């Protein structure tokens, strides 16, 4: 037969490890117990076994086979019943040594049982360790009484080996607990971050459209006695604003449901639809000048949505605090960034109805732009107005030095 190449053997080994990982823990423990029992019957592996008492050997018999299996088969329950597994394996090992049967590979099962007890016991680990220590001391006394040539240093050395195995299992248990806690904290942080994102989206959608509807309703009520012929236009504007709000809410709820349905251009906000925001503000009675510089080009969804929300929140604030004052919206397209500026001149028109403010819009905008490695400045202008300027990198991953 041709010799198997090293890469082929490596591929078979990786495939075998992959199949092993796919097995349930109970199945893996059963296979481990069966494999150890089979290896215990191989005479050439007996030199690897533990010979603690060094007593004169007696020929193996049926009881010897039972004790060998008692050191292997209980390992099938080493995760579900680690304390019972350690008790059975330890008792079989002690009887095997006291009856001076020849050493076998099955004695390795004691190491596995000690490790499993330290790694998988949910409680009473200190009590189990104390009982195991007392039992081992009794075994050492019994072996010495039966004529073992070994003295205290030899028994202490083997006890230290078992203590190191126990410490290894305890360390693995702590590492697993830390991993679980780390995953829990990471999930909690991701949940909080997603909750904050949803809150920002709801604030941007609901506040803008409800503010526009309130302003439009007030304007319609004001015009109704003097210009009843224009009341229909105001009601149509309110209806249109409500439909836009429902459209964006359906878009947001669809994203939350993660239905996998494709997003349509009519539902997804984007800078290309900033003109709709401008038109809506104009229909609410706000004089808005709209300017777009540069060639519009496809941008990442997060960048486009951030720019859209900057204009939306700025126009909402203009309707709230400076109703009727001239407002300018300018969007500049560059190769590596998108710049948005919304400026409102002077204070609001006297007598304009006041609209309550939620007080969290600009903070949410700063957080949204900061996540994209951009900058947002907002503050008063020399003429008493207000300006919002946002710089959003096109590729946030390349904006950091």
CSV table of N, CA and C in Angstrom, one decimal, residues 201 205 208-209 240-252 263-283 288 290-292 296-297 299 301 303-313 315 329 331 333 338 340:
chain,number,residue,atom,x,y,z
A,201,UNK,N,-33.8,56.2,17.2
A,201,UNK,CA,-34.6,56.1,16.0
A,201,UNK,C,-36.1,56.5,16.2
A,205,UNK,N,-38.0,59.8,14.5
A,205,UNK,CA,-39.1,59.6,13.7
A,205,UNK,C,-40.4,60.3,14.3
A,208,UNK,N,-40.1,64.3,15.1
A,208,UNK,CA,-40.2,65.2,13.9
A,208,UNK,C,-41.6,65.3,13.3
A,209,UNK,N,-42.2,64.1,13.0
A,209,UNK,CA,-43.5,64.1,12.4
A,209,UNK,C,-44.6,64.6,13.3
A,240,UNK,N,-50.6,63.9,4.9
A,240,UNK,CA,-49.3,63.5,4.3
A,240,UNK,C,-48.2,63.2,5.4
A,241,UNK,N,-48.1,64.1,6.3
A,241,UNK,CA,-47.1,63.9,7.4
A,241,UNK,C,-47.4,62.7,8.2
A,242,UNK,N,-48.7,62.4,8.5
A,242,UNK,CA,-49.0,61.2,9.2
A,242,UNK,C,-48.6,59.9,8.4
A,243,UNK,N,-48.9,60.0,7.1
A,243,UNK,CA,-48.5,58.8,6.3
A,243,UNK,C,-47.0,58.6,6.3
A,244,UNK,N,-46.2,59.7,6.2
A,244,UNK,CA,-44.8,59.6,6.3
A,244,UNK,C,-44.3,59.0,7.6
A,245,UNK,N,-44.9,59.4,8.7
A,245,UNK,CA,-44.6,58.9,10.0
A,245,UNK,C,-44.9,57.4,10.1
A,246,UNK,N,-46.0,57.0,9.6
A,246,UNK,CA,-46.3,55.5,9.5
A,246,UNK,C,-45.4,54.7,8.7
A,247,UNK,N,-45.0,55.3,7.5
A,247,UNK,CA,-44.0,54.6,6.7
A,247,UNK,C,-42.7,54.4,7.4
A,248,UNK,N,-42.2,55.5,8.0
A,248,UNK,CA,-40.9,55.3,8.7
A,248,UNK,C,-41.0,54.4,9.9
A,249,UNK,N,-42.1,54.4,10.6
A,249,UNK,CA,-42.3,53.5,11.7
A,249,UNK,C,-42.4,52.0,11.2
A,250,UNK,N,-43.0,51.8,10.1
A,250,UNK,CA,-43.0,50.5,9.5
A,250,UNK,C,-41.6,50.0,9.1
A,251,UNK,N,-40.9,51.0,8.6
A,251,UNK,CA,-39.5,50.6,8.2
A,251,UNK,C,-38.7,50.2,9.5
A,252,UNK,N,-38.9,51.0,10.6
A,252,UNK,CA,-38.1,50.7,11.8
A,252,UNK,C,-38.6,49.4,12.4
A,263,UNK,N,-35.4,46.2,1.8
A,263,UNK,CA,-35.9,47.6,2.1
A,263,UNK,C,-36.1,48.3,0.8
A,264,UNK,N,-37.2,49.0,0.7
A,264,UNK,CA,-37.5,49.8,-0.5
A,264,UNK,C,-37.0,51.2,-0.4
A,265,UNK,N,-36.8,51.9,-1.5
A,265,UNK,CA,-36.4,53.3,-1.4
A,265,UNK,C,-37.5,54.2,-0.8
A,266,UNK,N,-38.7,53.8,-0.9
A,266,UNK,CA,-39.8,54.6,-0.3
A,266,UNK,C,-39.8,54.5,1.2
A,267,UNK,N,-39.3,53.4,1.7
A,267,UNK,CA,-39.3,53.2,3.2
A,267,UNK,C,-38.0,53.7,3.9
A,268,UNK,N,-36.9,53.5,3.2
A,268,UNK,CA,-35.6,53.7,3.9
A,268,UNK,C,-35.2,55.2,3.8
A,269,UNK,N,-35.0,55.9,4.9
A,269,UNK,CA,-34.6,57.3,4.8
A,269,UNK,C,-33.2,57.4,4.2
A,270,UNK,N,-32.9,58.4,3.5
A,270,UNK,CA,-31.6,58.6,2.9
A,270,UNK,C,-31.4,60.1,2.5
A,271,UNK,N,-30.2,60.6,2.3
A,271,UNK,CA,-30.0,62.0,2.0
A,271,UNK,C,-30.7,62.4,0.7
A,272,UNK,N,-30.9,61.4,-0.2
A,272,UNK,CA,-31.6,61.7,-1.5
A,272,UNK,C,-33.0,62.1,-1.2
A,273,UNK,N,-33.6,61.8,0.0
A,273,UNK,CA,-34.9,62.2,0.3
A,273,UNK,C,-34.9,63.3,1.3
A,274,UNK,N,-33.8,64.0,1.5
A,274,UNK,CA,-33.8,65.2,2.3
A,274,UNK,C,-34.8,66.3,1.8
A,275,UNK,N,-34.9,66.3,0.5
A,275,UNK,CA,-35.8,67.2,-0.2
A,275,UNK,C,-37.3,67.0,0.3
A,276,UNK,N,-37.6,65.8,0.7
A,276,UNK,CA,-38.9,65.5,1.2
A,276,UNK,C,-39.1,66.2,2.6
A,277,UNK,N,-38.0,66.2,3.4
A,277,UNK,CA,-38.0,66.8,4.7
A,277,UNK,C,-38.2,68.3,4.5
A,278,UNK,N,-37.5,68.9,3.5
A,278,UNK,CA,-37.6,70.3,3.3
A,278,UNK,C,-39.0,70.7,2.8
A,279,UNK,N,-39.6,69.9,1.9
A,279,UNK,CA,-40.9,70.1,1.5
A,279,UNK,C,-41.9,70.0,2.6
A,280,UNK,N,-41.7,69.1,3.5
A,280,UNK,CA,-42.6,68.9,4.6
A,280,UNK,C,-42.6,70.1,5.5
A,281,UNK,N,-41.3,70.6,5.8
A,281,UNK,CA,-41.2,71.8,6.6
A,281,UNK,C,-41.8,73.0,6.0
A,282,UNK,N,-41.7,73.2,4.7
A,282,UNK,CA,-42.3,74.3,4.0
A,282,UNK,C,-43.8,74.2,4.1
A,283,UNK,N,-44.4,73.0,4.0
A,283,UNK,CA,-45.8,72.9,4.1
A,283,UNK,C,-46.3,73.2,5.5
A,288,UNK,N,-37.8,77.4,4.1
A,288,UNK,CA,-36.6,76.6,4.1
A,288,UNK,C,-35.9,76.7,2.7
A,290,UNK,N,-33.1,75.2,0.3
A,290,UNK,CA,-32.4,73.9,0.1
A,290,UNK,C,-31.3,74.0,-0.9
A,291,UNK,N,-30.1,73.6,-0.5
A,291,UNK,CA,-28.9,73.6,-1.4
A,291,UNK,C,-28.1,72.3,-1.3
A,292,UNK,N,-27.7,71.8,-2.4
A,292,UNK,CA,-26.9,70.6,-2.5
A,292,UNK,C,-25.7,70.8,-3.4
A,296,UNK,N,-23.9,63.7,-5.9
A,296,UNK,CA,-24.4,62.7,-4.9
A,296,UNK,C,-23.9,61.3,-5.4
A,297,UNK,N,-23.5,60.5,-4.5
A,297,UNK,CA,-23.0,59.1,-4.8
A,297,UNK,C,-23.5,58.2,-3.8
A,299,UNK,N,-23.6,55.9,-0.6
A,299,UNK,CA,-22.8,56.0,0.6
A,299,UNK,C,-23.2,54.8,1.5
A,301,UNK,N,-25.0,52.7,4.3
A,301,UNK,CA,-26.4,53.0,4.9
A,301,UNK,C,-26.3,53.8,6.2
A,303,UNK,N,-24.1,56.0,7.1
A,303,UNK,CA,-23.7,57.4,6.8
A,303,UNK,C,-24.9,58.1,6.3
A,304,UNK,N,-25.7,57.5,5.3
A,304,UNK,CA,-26.8,58.2,4.8
A,304,UNK,C,-27.9,58.4,5.8
A,305,UNK,N,-28.1,57.4,6.7
A,305,UNK,CA,-29.2,57.6,7.7
A,305,UNK,C,-28.8,58.7,8.7
A,306,UNK,N,-27.5,58.7,9.1
A,306,UNK,CA,-27.1,59.8,10.0
A,306,UNK,C,-27.3,61.2,9.4
A,307,UNK,N,-26.9,61.4,8.1
A,307,UNK,CA,-27.1,62.7,7.5
A,307,UNK,C,-28.6,63.0,7.5
A,308,UNK,N,-29.4,62.0,7.1
A,308,UNK,CA,-30.9,62.3,7.1
A,308,UNK,C,-31.4,62.7,8.5
A,309,UNK,N,-30.9,62.0,9.5
A,309,UNK,CA,-31.4,62.3,10.9
A,309,UNK,C,-30.9,63.7,11.3
A,310,UNK,N,-29.8,64.1,10.9
A,310,UNK,CA,-29.3,65.5,11.3
A,310,UNK,C,-30.2,66.5,10.7
A,311,UNK,N,-30.6,66.4,9.4
A,311,UNK,CA,-31.5,67.4,8.8
A,311,UNK,C,-32.9,67.3,9.5
A,312,UNK,N,-33.3,66.1,9.7
A,312,UNK,CA,-34.6,65.9,10.3
A,312,UNK,C,-34.7,66.5,11.7
A,313,UNK,N,-33.7,66.3,12.6
A,313,UNK,CA,-33.8,66.8,13.9
A,313,UNK,C,-33.6,68.3,13.9
A,315,UNK,N,-34.5,70.5,11.5
A,315,UNK,CA,-35.8,71.1,11.0
A,315,UNK,C,-36.8,71.0,12.1
A,329,UNK,N,-30.8,74.7,4.6
A,329,UNK,CA,-30.3,73.4,4.6
A,329,UNK,C,-29.3,73.2,3.5
A,331,UNK,N,-26.2,70.5,2.0
A,331,UNK,CA,-25.6,69.2,2.0
A,331,UNK,C,-24.4,69.3,1.0
A,333,UNK,N,-21.3,67.2,-0.9
A,333,UNK,CA,-20.8,65.8,-1.1
A,333,UNK,C,-19.3,65.9,-1.5
A,338,UNK,N,-19.2,63.6,4.0
A,338,UNK,CA,-20.5,64.2,3.7
A,338,UNK,C,-20.7,65.3,4.8
A,340,UNK,N,-23.1,68.3,6.4
A,340,UNK,CA,-24.5,68.8,6.5
A,340,UNK,C,-24.6,70.0,7.4
